[in-house]
């Protein structure tokens, strides 16, 4: 059975290159402008992983009976390639994304793969397309690895075929820009979820990055935007435990009168209610390594009532969200 092997990568370059959108252009906000190439790699239950391919970006055929179209046998990742102020191209902790994709794939019965080989395929696409698509320092492009069950099988069963995809897409900078026609503002407005809605539950799949976590939340997200909010702050349980904000991890900084050291609150990973965000983990790592004695990390359950009480008492110092798509927003 063949394993995923980046050394077998075959490259077919695009004969016609796509135009690169200007910074701040509407194309960035459309979030559907891809770079010139993409990675694909097919897997079958009998042969394992075939040779990975880099080829011109484009649509591909899929059977109407494909498992991913009926039973949500799909997972994905989100990461960025950056051009730094020193003009160098960089990926940010791609090993974390690769390991999380492997965890997600296992959860929805998709094939296993060597995470380092996935990282090498991501790097290969970035080396090919990023130099032209990131012409200016301080810019980035969004990378979307995905794995989908493609086998023609309407029966309820583990997919016998799968397809790995890696695409690179233009993406707006949510931390500084606003969509065309929308007045810029720096704050982030969250609407607490209704008591009759739930995003994730203990022992479920809220901790993995699968489409089944996102589609059912779109109605609540649209309602929040209609009411003038940016995202939904998802609560869990009768006590209203704070979990995630939309598709981002949520943090709050509160005063701790017992220790005189402020606490950085964020929901724990133990109940598998939230995603183990790469940016979340990086925030916690930075606080522990650089703010020791100044800010105490507290991965604990906390409720919206406790957060409200802290605000009323003047103990809530700030709140923010983190994620690859949004970076960090307060």
PDB file of C-alpha atoms in Angstrom:
ATOM      1  CA  UNK A   1       0.000   0.000   0.000  1.00  0.00           C
ATOM      2  CA  UNK A   2       1.649   3.250  -1.162  1.00  0.00           C
ATOM      3  CA  UNK A   3       2.130   6.077   1.346  1.00  0.00           C
ATOM      4  CA  UNK A   4       1.847   9.785   0.621  1.00  0.00           C
ATOM      5  CA  UNK A   5       5.251  10.723  -0.807  1.00  0.00           C
ATOM      6  CA  UNK A   6       6.163  14.288  -1.772  1.00  0.00           C
ATOM      7  CA  UNK A   7       9.310  13.085  -3.557  1.00  0.00           C
ATOM      8  CA  UNK A   8       7.057  11.603  -6.265  1.00  0.00           C
ATOM      9  CA  UNK A   9       5.521  15.006  -7.010  1.00  0.00           C
ATOM     10  CA  UNK A  10       4.940  15.733 -10.705  1.00  0.00           C
ATOM     11  CA  UNK A  11       4.573  19.347 -11.859  1.00  0.00           C
ATOM     12  CA  UNK A  12       2.647  20.676 -14.856  1.00  0.00           C
ATOM     13  CA  UNK A  13       2.960  24.449 -15.111  1.00  0.00           C
ATOM     14  CA  UNK A  14       0.105  26.681 -16.237  1.00  0.00           C
ATOM     15  CA  UNK A  15       0.584  28.055 -19.754  1.00  0.00           C
ATOM     16  CA  UNK A  16      -1.523  31.145 -19.002  1.00  0.00           C
ATOM     17  CA  UNK A  17      -1.023  32.921 -15.677  1.00  0.00           C
ATOM     18  CA  UNK A  18      -3.868  34.597 -13.812  1.00  0.00           C
ATOM     19  CA  UNK A  19      -3.855  38.328 -12.961  1.00  0.00           C
ATOM     20  CA  UNK A  20      -2.806  39.126  -9.393  1.00  0.00           C
ATOM     21  CA  UNK A  21      -5.364  41.371  -7.596  1.00  0.00           C
ATOM     22  CA  UNK A  22      -4.205  44.692  -6.178  1.00  0.00           C
ATOM     23  CA  UNK A  23      -4.165  45.164  -2.381  1.00  0.00           C
ATOM     24  CA  UNK A  24      -7.583  46.231  -1.085  1.00  0.00           C
ATOM     25  CA  UNK A  25      -9.346  45.212  -4.294  1.00  0.00           C
ATOM     26  CA  UNK A  26     -12.843  43.622  -4.277  1.00  0.00           C
ATOM     27  CA  UNK A  27     -11.275  40.365  -5.457  1.00  0.00           C
ATOM     28  CA  UNK A  28      -9.658  39.929  -2.049  1.00  0.00           C
ATOM     29  CA  UNK A  29     -13.023  40.153  -0.312  1.00  0.00           C
ATOM     30  CA  UNK A  30     -14.600  37.717  -2.750  1.00  0.00           C
ATOM     31  CA  UNK A  31     -12.264  35.068  -1.296  1.00  0.00           C
ATOM     32  CA  UNK A  32     -12.547  32.990  -4.470  1.00  0.00           C
ATOM     33  CA  UNK A  33      -9.536  34.107  -6.518  1.00  0.00           C
ATOM     34  CA  UNK A  34      -7.038  31.254  -6.560  1.00  0.00           C
ATOM     35  CA  UNK A  35      -3.409  31.312  -7.624  1.00  0.00           C
ATOM     36  CA  UNK A  36      -2.166  29.629 -10.791  1.00  0.00           C
ATOM     37  CA  UNK A  37      -1.702  26.085  -9.503  1.00  0.00           C
ATOM     38  CA  UNK A  38      -3.036  23.513  -7.065  1.00  0.00           C
ATOM     39  CA  UNK A  39      -1.919  20.198  -5.603  1.00  0.00           C
ATOM     40  CA  UNK A  40      -3.990  17.034  -5.994  1.00  0.00           C
ATOM     41  CA  UNK A  41      -3.307  13.489  -4.875  1.00  0.00           C
ATOM     42  CA  UNK A  42      -5.675  10.549  -5.242  1.00  0.00           C
ATOM     43  CA  UNK A  43      -6.020   7.693  -2.749  1.00  0.00           C
ATOM     44  CA  UNK A  44      -7.727   4.324  -3.215  1.00  0.00           C
ATOM     45  CA  UNK A  45      -8.341   1.577  -0.707  1.00  0.00           C
ATOM     46  CA  UNK A  46      -6.561  -0.949  -2.946  1.00  0.00           C
ATOM     47  CA  UNK A  47      -3.498   1.054  -4.009  1.00  0.00           C
ATOM     48  CA  UNK A  48      -3.025   3.726  -1.377  1.00  0.00           C
ATOM     49  CA  UNK A  49      -1.669   7.138  -2.363  1.00  0.00           C
ATOM     50  CA  UNK A  50      -0.873   7.823  -6.010  1.00  0.00           C
ATOM     51  CA  UNK A  51       1.745  10.311  -7.248  1.00  0.00           C
ATOM     52  CA  UNK A  52       0.918  13.846  -6.066  1.00  0.00           C
ATOM     53  CA  UNK A  53       0.441  16.402  -8.824  1.00  0.00           C
ATOM     54  CA  UNK A  54       0.888  20.150  -9.141  1.00  0.00           C
ATOM     55  CA  UNK A  55      -1.217  21.324 -12.052  1.00  0.00           C
ATOM     56  CA  UNK A  56      -3.044  24.450 -13.247  1.00  0.00           C
ATOM     57  CA  UNK A  57      -5.868  25.452 -10.910  1.00  0.00           C
ATOM     58  CA  UNK A  58      -9.267  24.400 -12.182  1.00  0.00           C
ATOM     59  CA  UNK A  59     -12.452  22.492 -11.543  1.00  0.00           C
ATOM     60  CA  UNK A  60     -12.472  18.711 -11.520  1.00  0.00           C
ATOM     61  CA  UNK A  61     -15.203  16.096 -12.067  1.00  0.00           C
ATOM     62  CA  UNK A  62     -16.777  14.295  -9.128  1.00  0.00           C
ATOM     63  CA  UNK A  63     -19.425  11.597  -9.060  1.00  0.00           C
ATOM     64  CA  UNK A  64     -22.920  12.572  -7.849  1.00  0.00           C
ATOM     65  CA  UNK A  65     -22.599   9.506  -5.613  1.00  0.00           C
ATOM     66  CA  UNK A  66     -19.357  10.681  -3.964  1.00  0.00           C
ATOM     67  CA  UNK A  67     -19.289  10.058  -0.232  1.00  0.00           C
ATOM     68  CA  UNK A  68     -18.372  13.665   0.611  1.00  0.00           C
ATOM     69  CA  UNK A  69     -21.563  14.966  -1.030  1.00  0.00           C
ATOM     70  CA  UNK A  70     -23.829  12.813   1.116  1.00  0.00           C
ATOM     71  CA  UNK A  71     -22.108  11.944   4.382  1.00  0.00           C
ATOM     72  CA  UNK A  72     -19.733  14.855   5.074  1.00  0.00           C
ATOM     73  CA  UNK A  73     -16.612  12.723   4.688  1.00  0.00           C
ATOM     74  CA  UNK A  74     -14.369  15.734   4.285  1.00  0.00           C
ATOM     75  CA  UNK A  75     -12.003  17.842   6.330  1.00  0.00           C
ATOM     76  CA  UNK A  76      -9.807  20.845   5.692  1.00  0.00           C
ATOM     77  CA  UNK A  77      -7.205  23.226   7.081  1.00  0.00           C
ATOM     78  CA  UNK A  78      -6.488  26.925   6.913  1.00  0.00           C
ATOM     79  CA  UNK A  79      -3.037  28.497   6.962  1.00  0.00           C
ATOM     80  CA  UNK A  80      -1.118  31.334   5.342  1.00  0.00           C
ATOM     81  CA  UNK A  81       2.076  31.977   3.449  1.00  0.00           C
ATOM     82  CA  UNK A  82       3.576  35.372   4.286  1.00  0.00           C
ATOM     83  CA  UNK A  83       6.048  37.712   2.655  1.00  0.00           C
ATOM     84  CA  UNK A  84       7.813  39.353   5.579  1.00  0.00           C
ATOM     85  CA  UNK A  85       9.106  42.880   5.808  1.00  0.00           C
ATOM     86  CA  UNK A  86      12.526  41.385   5.029  1.00  0.00           C
ATOM     87  CA  UNK A  87      11.017  40.161   1.722  1.00  0.00           C
ATOM     88  CA  UNK A  88      11.357  36.482   2.690  1.00  0.00           C
ATOM     89  CA  UNK A  89       8.508  33.988   2.241  1.00  0.00           C
ATOM     90  CA  UNK A  90       7.419  32.024   5.312  1.00  0.00           C
ATOM     91  CA  UNK A  91       4.841  29.514   6.499  1.00  0.00           C
ATOM     92  CA  UNK A  92       3.662  29.686  10.109  1.00  0.00           C
ATOM     93  CA  UNK A  93       3.859  26.385  12.029  1.00  0.00           C
ATOM     94  CA  UNK A  94       2.645  24.228   9.110  1.00  0.00           C
ATOM     95  CA  UNK A  95       3.400  21.069  11.082  1.00  0.00           C
ATOM     96  CA  UNK A  96       0.547  21.956  13.467  1.00  0.00           C
ATOM     97  CA  UNK A  97      -1.919  22.274  10.603  1.00  0.00           C
ATOM     98  CA  UNK A  98      -0.772  19.000   9.058  1.00  0.00           C
ATOM     99  CA  UNK A  99      -1.180  17.105  12.330  1.00  0.00           C
ATOM    100  CA  UNK A 100      -4.625  18.597  12.880  1.00  0.00           C
ATOM    101  CA  UNK A 101      -5.710  17.609   9.367  1.00  0.00           C
ATOM    102  CA  UNK A 102      -4.601  14.052  10.119  1.00  0.00           C
ATOM    103  CA  UNK A 103      -6.692  14.082  13.302  1.00  0.00           C
ATOM    104  CA  UNK A 104      -9.698  15.424  11.411  1.00  0.00           C
ATOM    105  CA  UNK A 105      -9.272  12.830   8.661  1.00  0.00           C
ATOM    106  CA  UNK A 106      -9.260   9.999  11.164  1.00  0.00           C
ATOM    107  CA  UNK A 107     -12.457  11.342  12.755  1.00  0.00           C
ATOM    108  CA  UNK A 108     -14.379  11.090   9.456  1.00  0.00           C
ATOM    109  CA  UNK A 109     -12.800   7.796   8.282  1.00  0.00           C
ATOM    110  CA  UNK A 110     -10.533   9.288   5.624  1.00  0.00           C
ATOM    111  CA  UNK A 111      -7.085   7.821   4.843  1.00  0.00           C
ATOM    112  CA  UNK A 112      -4.017   8.329   6.977  1.00  0.00           C
ATOM    113  CA  UNK A 113      -0.941  10.122   5.675  1.00  0.00           C
ATOM    114  CA  UNK A 114       2.520  11.206   6.768  1.00  0.00           C
ATOM    115  CA  UNK A 115       2.082  14.773   8.009  1.00  0.00           C
ATOM    116  CA  UNK A 116       5.626  15.780   7.035  1.00  0.00           C
ATOM    117  CA  UNK A 117       4.906  14.741   3.441  1.00  0.00           C
ATOM    118  CA  UNK A 118       1.850  17.001   3.465  1.00  0.00           C
ATOM    119  CA  UNK A 119       4.006  19.883   4.700  1.00  0.00           C
ATOM    120  CA  UNK A 120       6.431  19.276   1.831  1.00  0.00           C
ATOM    121  CA  UNK A 121       3.574  19.429  -0.699  1.00  0.00           C
ATOM    122  CA  UNK A 122       2.340  22.691   0.820  1.00  0.00           C
ATOM    123  CA  UNK A 123       5.857  24.114   0.564  1.00  0.00           C
ATOM    124  CA  UNK A 124       6.118  23.008  -3.061  1.00  0.00           C
ATOM    125  CA  UNK A 125       2.954  24.915  -3.992  1.00  0.00           C
ATOM    126  CA  UNK A 126       4.106  27.966  -2.028  1.00  0.00           C
ATOM    127  CA  UNK A 127       7.515  27.947  -3.734  1.00  0.00           C
ATOM    128  CA  UNK A 128       5.848  27.860  -7.143  1.00  0.00           C
ATOM    129  CA  UNK A 129       3.070  30.435  -6.736  1.00  0.00           C
ATOM    130  CA  UNK A 130       3.898  32.672  -3.774  1.00  0.00           C
ATOM    131  CA  UNK A 131       6.783  34.645  -5.358  1.00  0.00           C
ATOM    132  CA  UNK A 132       4.499  36.140  -8.037  1.00  0.00           C
ATOM    133  CA  UNK A 133       1.319  36.300  -5.957  1.00  0.00           C
ATOM    134  CA  UNK A 134       3.012  38.028  -3.021  1.00  0.00           C
ATOM    135  CA  UNK A 135       4.920  40.838  -4.728  1.00  0.00           C
ATOM    136  CA  UNK A 136       4.989  43.193  -1.716  1.00  0.00           C
ATOM    137  CA  UNK A 137       6.347  42.765   1.825  1.00  0.00           C
ATOM    138  CA  UNK A 138       3.775  42.511   4.614  1.00  0.00           C
ATOM    139  CA  UNK A 139       1.256  40.538   2.546  1.00  0.00           C
ATOM    140  CA  UNK A 140      -0.054  36.972   2.639  1.00  0.00           C
ATOM    141  CA  UNK A 141      -2.095  34.365   0.798  1.00  0.00           C
ATOM    142  CA  UNK A 142      -4.436  31.816   2.373  1.00  0.00           C
ATOM    143  CA  UNK A 143      -3.649  28.120   1.867  1.00  0.00           C
ATOM    144  CA  UNK A 144      -6.456  25.566   2.022  1.00  0.00           C
ATOM    145  CA  UNK A 145      -5.498  21.877   2.246  1.00  0.00           C
ATOM    146  CA  UNK A 146      -8.563  19.617   2.082  1.00  0.00           C
ATOM    147  CA  UNK A 147      -9.281  15.904   1.989  1.00  0.00           C
ATOM    148  CA  UNK A 148     -12.573  14.584   0.612  1.00  0.00           C
ATOM    149  CA  UNK A 149     -14.148  11.165   0.191  1.00  0.00           C
ATOM    150  CA  UNK A 150     -14.746  10.684  -3.537  1.00  0.00           C
ATOM    151  CA  UNK A 151     -15.724   7.030  -3.825  1.00  0.00           C
ATOM    152  CA  UNK A 152     -18.939   6.257  -5.728  1.00  0.00           C
ATOM    153  CA  UNK A 153     -20.887   4.652  -2.931  1.00  0.00           C
ATOM    154  CA  UNK A 154     -24.302   5.712  -1.734  1.00  0.00           C
ATOM    155  CA  UNK A 155     -24.275   3.105   1.002  1.00  0.00           C
ATOM    156  CA  UNK A 156     -23.324   4.204   4.514  1.00  0.00           C
ATOM    157  CA  UNK A 157     -19.708   3.029   4.599  1.00  0.00           C
ATOM    158  CA  UNK A 158     -16.104   4.171   4.846  1.00  0.00           C
ATOM    159  CA  UNK A 159     -14.946   5.889   1.604  1.00  0.00           C
ATOM    160  CA  UNK A 160     -12.936   3.657  -0.719  1.00  0.00           C
ATOM    161  CA  UNK A 161     -11.480   6.605  -2.631  1.00  0.00           C
ATOM    162  CA  UNK A 162     -10.327  10.040  -1.517  1.00  0.00           C
ATOM    163  CA  UNK A 163      -8.724  13.154  -2.959  1.00  0.00           C
ATOM    164  CA  UNK A 164      -6.225  15.469  -1.292  1.00  0.00           C
ATOM    165  CA  UNK A 165      -6.350  19.076  -2.498  1.00  0.00           C
ATOM    166  CA  UNK A 166      -4.151  22.063  -1.710  1.00  0.00           C
ATOM    167  CA  UNK A 167      -5.142  25.466  -3.075  1.00  0.00           C
ATOM    168  CA  UNK A 168      -3.926  29.009  -2.435  1.00  0.00           C
ATOM    169  CA  UNK A 169      -6.418  31.880  -2.385  1.00  0.00           C
ATOM    170  CA  UNK A 170      -6.338  35.671  -2.111  1.00  0.00           C
ATOM    171  CA  UNK A 171      -7.594  36.773   1.302  1.00  0.00           C
ATOM    172  CA  UNK A 172      -8.381  40.130   2.933  1.00  0.00           C
ATOM    173  CA  UNK A 173      -6.649  41.366   6.058  1.00  0.00           C
ATOM    174  CA  UNK A 174      -9.547  41.377   8.524  1.00  0.00           C
ATOM    175  CA  UNK A 175      -7.426  43.082  11.177  1.00  0.00           C
ATOM    176  CA  UNK A 176      -6.999  46.273   9.145  1.00  0.00           C
ATOM    177  CA  UNK A 177      -9.418  46.286   6.194  1.00  0.00           C
ATOM    178  CA  UNK A 178     -13.190  46.414   5.756  1.00  0.00           C
ATOM    179  CA  UNK A 179     -15.292  45.148   2.840  1.00  0.00           C
ATOM    180  CA  UNK A 180     -16.097  47.700   0.118  1.00  0.00           C
ATOM    181  CA  UNK A 181     -18.962  49.934   1.220  1.00  0.00           C
ATOM    182  CA  UNK A 182     -18.608  49.037   4.914  1.00  0.00           C
ATOM    183  CA  UNK A 183     -17.447  51.707   7.359  1.00  0.00           C
ATOM    184  CA  UNK A 184     -14.165  50.635   8.994  1.00  0.00           C
ATOM    185  CA  UNK A 185     -14.155  49.978  12.746  1.00  0.00           C
ATOM    186  CA  UNK A 186     -11.631  48.348  15.013  1.00  0.00           C
ATOM    187  CA  UNK A 187     -13.923  46.569  17.461  1.00  0.00           C
ATOM    188  CA  UNK A 188     -15.436  43.092  17.119  1.00  0.00           C
ATOM    189  CA  UNK A 189     -19.087  42.638  18.070  1.00  0.00           C
ATOM    190  CA  UNK A 190     -20.276  39.229  19.247  1.00  0.00           C
ATOM    191  CA  UNK A 191     -23.837  37.979  19.753  1.00  0.00           C
ATOM    192  CA  UNK A 192     -24.285  35.166  22.274  1.00  0.00           C
ATOM    193  CA  UNK A 193     -25.865  32.047  20.803  1.00  0.00           C
ATOM    194  CA  UNK A 194     -29.516  31.309  21.460  1.00  0.00           C
ATOM    195  CA  UNK A 195     -30.414  28.712  24.074  1.00  0.00           C
ATOM    196  CA  UNK A 196     -31.941  26.445  21.412  1.00  0.00           C
ATOM    197  CA  UNK A 197     -28.764  26.284  19.308  1.00  0.00           C
ATOM    198  CA  UNK A 198     -25.549  24.384  19.964  1.00  0.00           C
ATOM    199  CA  UNK A 199     -22.302  24.204  18.008  1.00  0.00           C
ATOM    200  CA  UNK A 200     -20.527  21.298  19.698  1.00  0.00           C
ATOM    201  CA  UNK A 201     -20.942  18.851  22.565  1.00  0.00           C
ATOM    202  CA  UNK A 202     -18.647  16.682  24.728  1.00  0.00           C
ATOM    203  CA  UNK A 203     -17.386  13.654  22.855  1.00  0.00           C
ATOM    204  CA  UNK A 204     -18.475  15.078  19.511  1.00  0.00           C
ATOM    205  CA  UNK A 205     -16.394  16.567  16.718  1.00  0.00           C
ATOM    206  CA  UNK A 206     -16.124  20.248  17.647  1.00  0.00           C
ATOM    207  CA  UNK A 207     -12.379  19.764  18.097  1.00  0.00           C
ATOM    208  CA  UNK A 208     -11.724  18.805  14.457  1.00  0.00           C
ATOM    209  CA  UNK A 209     -11.919  20.877  11.295  1.00  0.00           C
ATOM    210  CA  UNK A 210     -14.714  19.249   9.311  1.00  0.00           C
ATOM    211  CA  UNK A 211     -17.395  20.910   7.219  1.00  0.00           C
ATOM    212  CA  UNK A 212     -20.131  19.464   9.431  1.00  0.00           C
ATOM    213  CA  UNK A 213     -19.001  21.912  12.140  1.00  0.00           C
ATOM    214  CA  UNK A 214     -19.484  24.947   9.912  1.00  0.00           C
ATOM    215  CA  UNK A 215     -22.520  24.582   7.640  1.00  0.00           C
ATOM    216  CA  UNK A 216     -25.041  24.234  10.504  1.00  0.00           C
ATOM    217  CA  UNK A 217     -23.717  27.451  12.079  1.00  0.00           C
ATOM    218  CA  UNK A 218     -24.249  29.647   9.002  1.00  0.00           C
ATOM    219  CA  UNK A 219     -27.884  30.462   9.851  1.00  0.00           C
ATOM    220  CA  UNK A 220     -26.893  31.770  13.296  1.00  0.00           C
ATOM    221  CA  UNK A 221     -23.982  33.678  11.780  1.00  0.00           C
ATOM    222  CA  UNK A 222     -26.228  35.311   9.165  1.00  0.00           C
ATOM    223  CA  UNK A 223     -28.736  36.285  11.846  1.00  0.00           C
ATOM    224  CA  UNK A 224     -25.971  37.854  13.940  1.00  0.00           C
ATOM    225  CA  UNK A 225     -24.770  39.898  10.966  1.00  0.00           C
ATOM    226  CA  UNK A 226     -28.332  41.004  10.196  1.00  0.00           C
ATOM    227  CA  UNK A 227     -28.530  42.374  13.741  1.00  0.00           C
ATOM    228  CA  UNK A 228     -25.251  44.283  13.347  1.00  0.00           C
ATOM    229  CA  UNK A 229     -22.833  41.810  14.919  1.00  0.00           C
ATOM    230  CA  UNK A 230     -19.735  40.207  13.421  1.00  0.00           C
ATOM    231  CA  UNK A 231     -19.886  36.703  14.854  1.00  0.00           C
ATOM    232  CA  UNK A 232     -21.730  34.408  17.251  1.00  0.00           C
ATOM    233  CA  UNK A 233     -20.217  33.772  20.683  1.00  0.00           C
ATOM    234  CA  UNK A 234     -21.100  30.116  21.118  1.00  0.00           C
ATOM    235  CA  UNK A 235     -22.256  29.070  24.582  1.00  0.00           C
ATOM    236  CA  UNK A 236     -22.678  25.534  25.896  1.00  0.00           C
ATOM    237  CA  UNK A 237     -24.827  24.023  28.618  1.00  0.00           C
ATOM    238  CA  UNK A 238     -27.452  25.425  30.940  1.00  0.00           C
ATOM    239  CA  UNK A 239     -24.823  27.555  32.668  1.00  0.00           C
ATOM    240  CA  UNK A 240     -23.724  29.196  29.384  1.00  0.00           C
ATOM    241  CA  UNK A 241     -20.081  28.139  29.147  1.00  0.00           C
ATOM    242  CA  UNK A 242     -18.124  30.312  26.711  1.00  0.00           C
ATOM    243  CA  UNK A 243     -16.554  28.223  23.930  1.00  0.00           C
ATOM    244  CA  UNK A 244     -15.751  29.788  20.543  1.00  0.00           C
ATOM    245  CA  UNK A 245     -16.528  32.995  18.653  1.00  0.00           C
ATOM    246  CA  UNK A 246     -17.727  32.056  15.192  1.00  0.00           C
ATOM    247  CA  UNK A 247     -14.843  30.066  13.740  1.00  0.00           C
ATOM    248  CA  UNK A 248     -12.296  31.644  16.106  1.00  0.00           C
ATOM    249  CA  UNK A 249     -10.992  30.879  19.577  1.00  0.00           C
ATOM    250  CA  UNK A 250     -12.084  33.308  22.305  1.00  0.00           C
ATOM    251  CA  UNK A 251      -9.969  34.876  25.073  1.00  0.00           C
ATOM    252  CA  UNK A 252     -10.711  37.213  27.978  1.00  0.00           C
ATOM    253  CA  UNK A 253      -8.286  38.990  30.308  1.00  0.00           C
ATOM    254  CA  UNK A 254      -9.651  39.509  33.834  1.00  0.00           C
ATOM    255  CA  UNK A 255      -8.241  40.820  37.088  1.00  0.00           C
ATOM    256  CA  UNK A 256      -7.451  38.255  39.775  1.00  0.00           C
ATOM    257  CA  UNK A 257      -7.540  40.014  43.144  1.00  0.00           C
ATOM    258  CA  UNK A 258      -6.119  36.992  44.968  1.00  0.00           C
ATOM    259  CA  UNK A 259      -2.848  36.984  43.048  1.00  0.00           C
ATOM    260  CA  UNK A 260      -2.812  40.552  41.675  1.00  0.00           C
ATOM    261  CA  UNK A 261      -1.840  38.968  38.344  1.00  0.00           C
ATOM    262  CA  UNK A 262      -4.378  39.215  35.506  1.00  0.00           C
ATOM    263  CA  UNK A 263      -5.648  35.933  34.070  1.00  0.00           C
ATOM    264  CA  UNK A 264      -5.930  35.054  30.394  1.00  0.00           C
ATOM    265  CA  UNK A 265      -9.082  32.934  30.190  1.00  0.00           C
ATOM    266  CA  UNK A 266      -9.826  30.565  27.328  1.00  0.00           C
ATOM    267  CA  UNK A 267     -11.919  27.415  27.088  1.00  0.00           C
ATOM    268  CA  UNK A 268     -10.068  24.114  27.662  1.00  0.00           C
ATOM    269  CA  UNK A 269      -9.570  21.360  25.097  1.00  0.00           C
ATOM    270  CA  UNK A 270     -10.561  18.567  27.481  1.00  0.00           C
ATOM    271  CA  UNK A 271     -14.226  18.199  26.455  1.00  0.00           C
ATOM    272  CA  UNK A 272     -13.436  18.533  22.733  1.00  0.00           C
ATOM    273  CA  UNK A 273     -15.848  21.449  22.407  1.00  0.00           C
ATOM    274  CA  UNK A 274     -13.391  23.763  20.660  1.00  0.00           C
ATOM    275  CA  UNK A 275     -10.772  23.604  17.950  1.00  0.00           C
ATOM    276  CA  UNK A 276      -7.137  23.385  19.016  1.00  0.00           C
ATOM    277  CA  UNK A 277      -6.322  26.517  17.049  1.00  0.00           C
ATOM    278  CA  UNK A 278      -2.769  27.028  15.833  1.00  0.00           C
ATOM    279  CA  UNK A 279      -3.016  30.746  16.588  1.00  0.00           C
ATOM    280  CA  UNK A 280      -4.619  29.939  19.970  1.00  0.00           C
ATOM    281  CA  UNK A 281      -1.753  27.646  20.852  1.00  0.00           C
ATOM    282  CA  UNK A 282       0.748  30.275  19.725  1.00  0.00           C
ATOM    283  CA  UNK A 283      -0.893  32.940  21.911  1.00  0.00           C
ATOM    284  CA  UNK A 284      -0.670  30.649  24.933  1.00  0.00           C
ATOM    285  CA  UNK A 285       2.951  29.734  24.159  1.00  0.00           C
ATOM    286  CA  UNK A 286       3.920  33.403  23.867  1.00  0.00           C
ATOM    287  CA  UNK A 287       2.191  34.373  27.105  1.00  0.00           C
ATOM    288  CA  UNK A 288       3.856  31.535  29.012  1.00  0.00           C
ATOM    289  CA  UNK A 289       7.316  32.289  27.614  1.00  0.00           C
ATOM    290  CA  UNK A 290       7.306  36.097  27.544  1.00  0.00           C
ATOM    291  CA  UNK A 291       4.786  37.275  30.148  1.00  0.00           C
ATOM    292  CA  UNK A 292       5.559  34.974  33.042  1.00  0.00           C
ATOM    293  CA  UNK A 293       4.536  36.683  36.275  1.00  0.00           C
ATOM    294  CA  UNK A 294       2.608  39.357  34.374  1.00  0.00           C
ATOM    295  CA  UNK A 295      -0.231  37.327  32.872  1.00  0.00           C
ATOM    296  CA  UNK A 296      -1.463  33.932  34.050  1.00  0.00           C
ATOM    297  CA  UNK A 297      -2.779  31.428  31.490  1.00  0.00           C
ATOM    298  CA  UNK A 298      -6.007  29.785  32.633  1.00  0.00           C
ATOM    299  CA  UNK A 299      -7.509  27.129  30.335  1.00  0.00           C
ATOM    300  CA  UNK A 300     -10.717  26.624  32.315  1.00  0.00           C
ATOM    301  CA  UNK A 301     -14.459  26.545  31.868  1.00  0.00           C
ATOM    302  CA  UNK A 302     -16.062  29.942  32.429  1.00  0.00           C
ATOM    303  CA  UNK A 303     -19.563  31.208  31.803  1.00  0.00           C
ATOM    304  CA  UNK A 304     -21.057  34.235  30.136  1.00  0.00           C
ATOM    305  CA  UNK A 305     -22.540  35.226  33.525  1.00  0.00           C
ATOM    306  CA  UNK A 306     -19.075  35.228  35.092  1.00  0.00           C
ATOM    307  CA  UNK A 307     -17.771  37.310  32.202  1.00  0.00           C
ATOM    308  CA  UNK A 308     -20.636  39.774  32.570  1.00  0.00           C
ATOM    309  CA  UNK A 309     -20.049  40.036  36.324  1.00  0.00           C
ATOM    310  CA  UNK A 310     -16.355  40.743  35.717  1.00  0.00           C
ATOM    311  CA  UNK A 311     -17.312  43.527  33.313  1.00  0.00           C
ATOM    312  CA  UNK A 312     -19.777  45.063  35.802  1.00  0.00           C
ATOM    313  CA  UNK A 313     -17.149  44.932  38.565  1.00  0.00           C
ATOM    314  CA  UNK A 314     -14.512  46.513  36.327  1.00  0.00           C
ATOM    315  CA  UNK A 315     -12.410  43.340  36.300  1.00  0.00           C
ATOM    316  CA  UNK A 316     -12.732  42.563  32.587  1.00  0.00           C
ATOM    317  CA  UNK A 317      -9.665  44.178  31.028  1.00  0.00           C
ATOM    318  CA  UNK A 318     -10.112  43.024  27.438  1.00  0.00           C
ATOM    319  CA  UNK A 319     -11.416  40.253  25.203  1.00  0.00           C
ATOM    320  CA  UNK A 320     -10.246  39.084  21.796  1.00  0.00           C
ATOM    321  CA  UNK A 321     -10.486  36.255  19.278  1.00  0.00           C
ATOM    322  CA  UNK A 322      -7.744  34.428  17.413  1.00  0.00           C
ATOM    323  CA  UNK A 323      -7.612  32.392  14.234  1.00  0.00           C
ATOM    324  CA  UNK A 324      -5.745  32.049  10.964  1.00  0.00           C
ATOM    325  CA  UNK A 325      -8.371  33.869   8.904  1.00  0.00           C
ATOM    326  CA  UNK A 326      -8.736  36.809  11.313  1.00  0.00           C
ATOM    327  CA  UNK A 327      -5.349  36.723  13.103  1.00  0.00           C
ATOM    328  CA  UNK A 328      -6.297  38.446  16.386  1.00  0.00           C
ATOM    329  CA  UNK A 329      -9.181  40.902  16.890  1.00  0.00           C
ATOM    330  CA  UNK A 330     -10.371  42.677  20.033  1.00  0.00           C
TER     331      UNK A 330
END
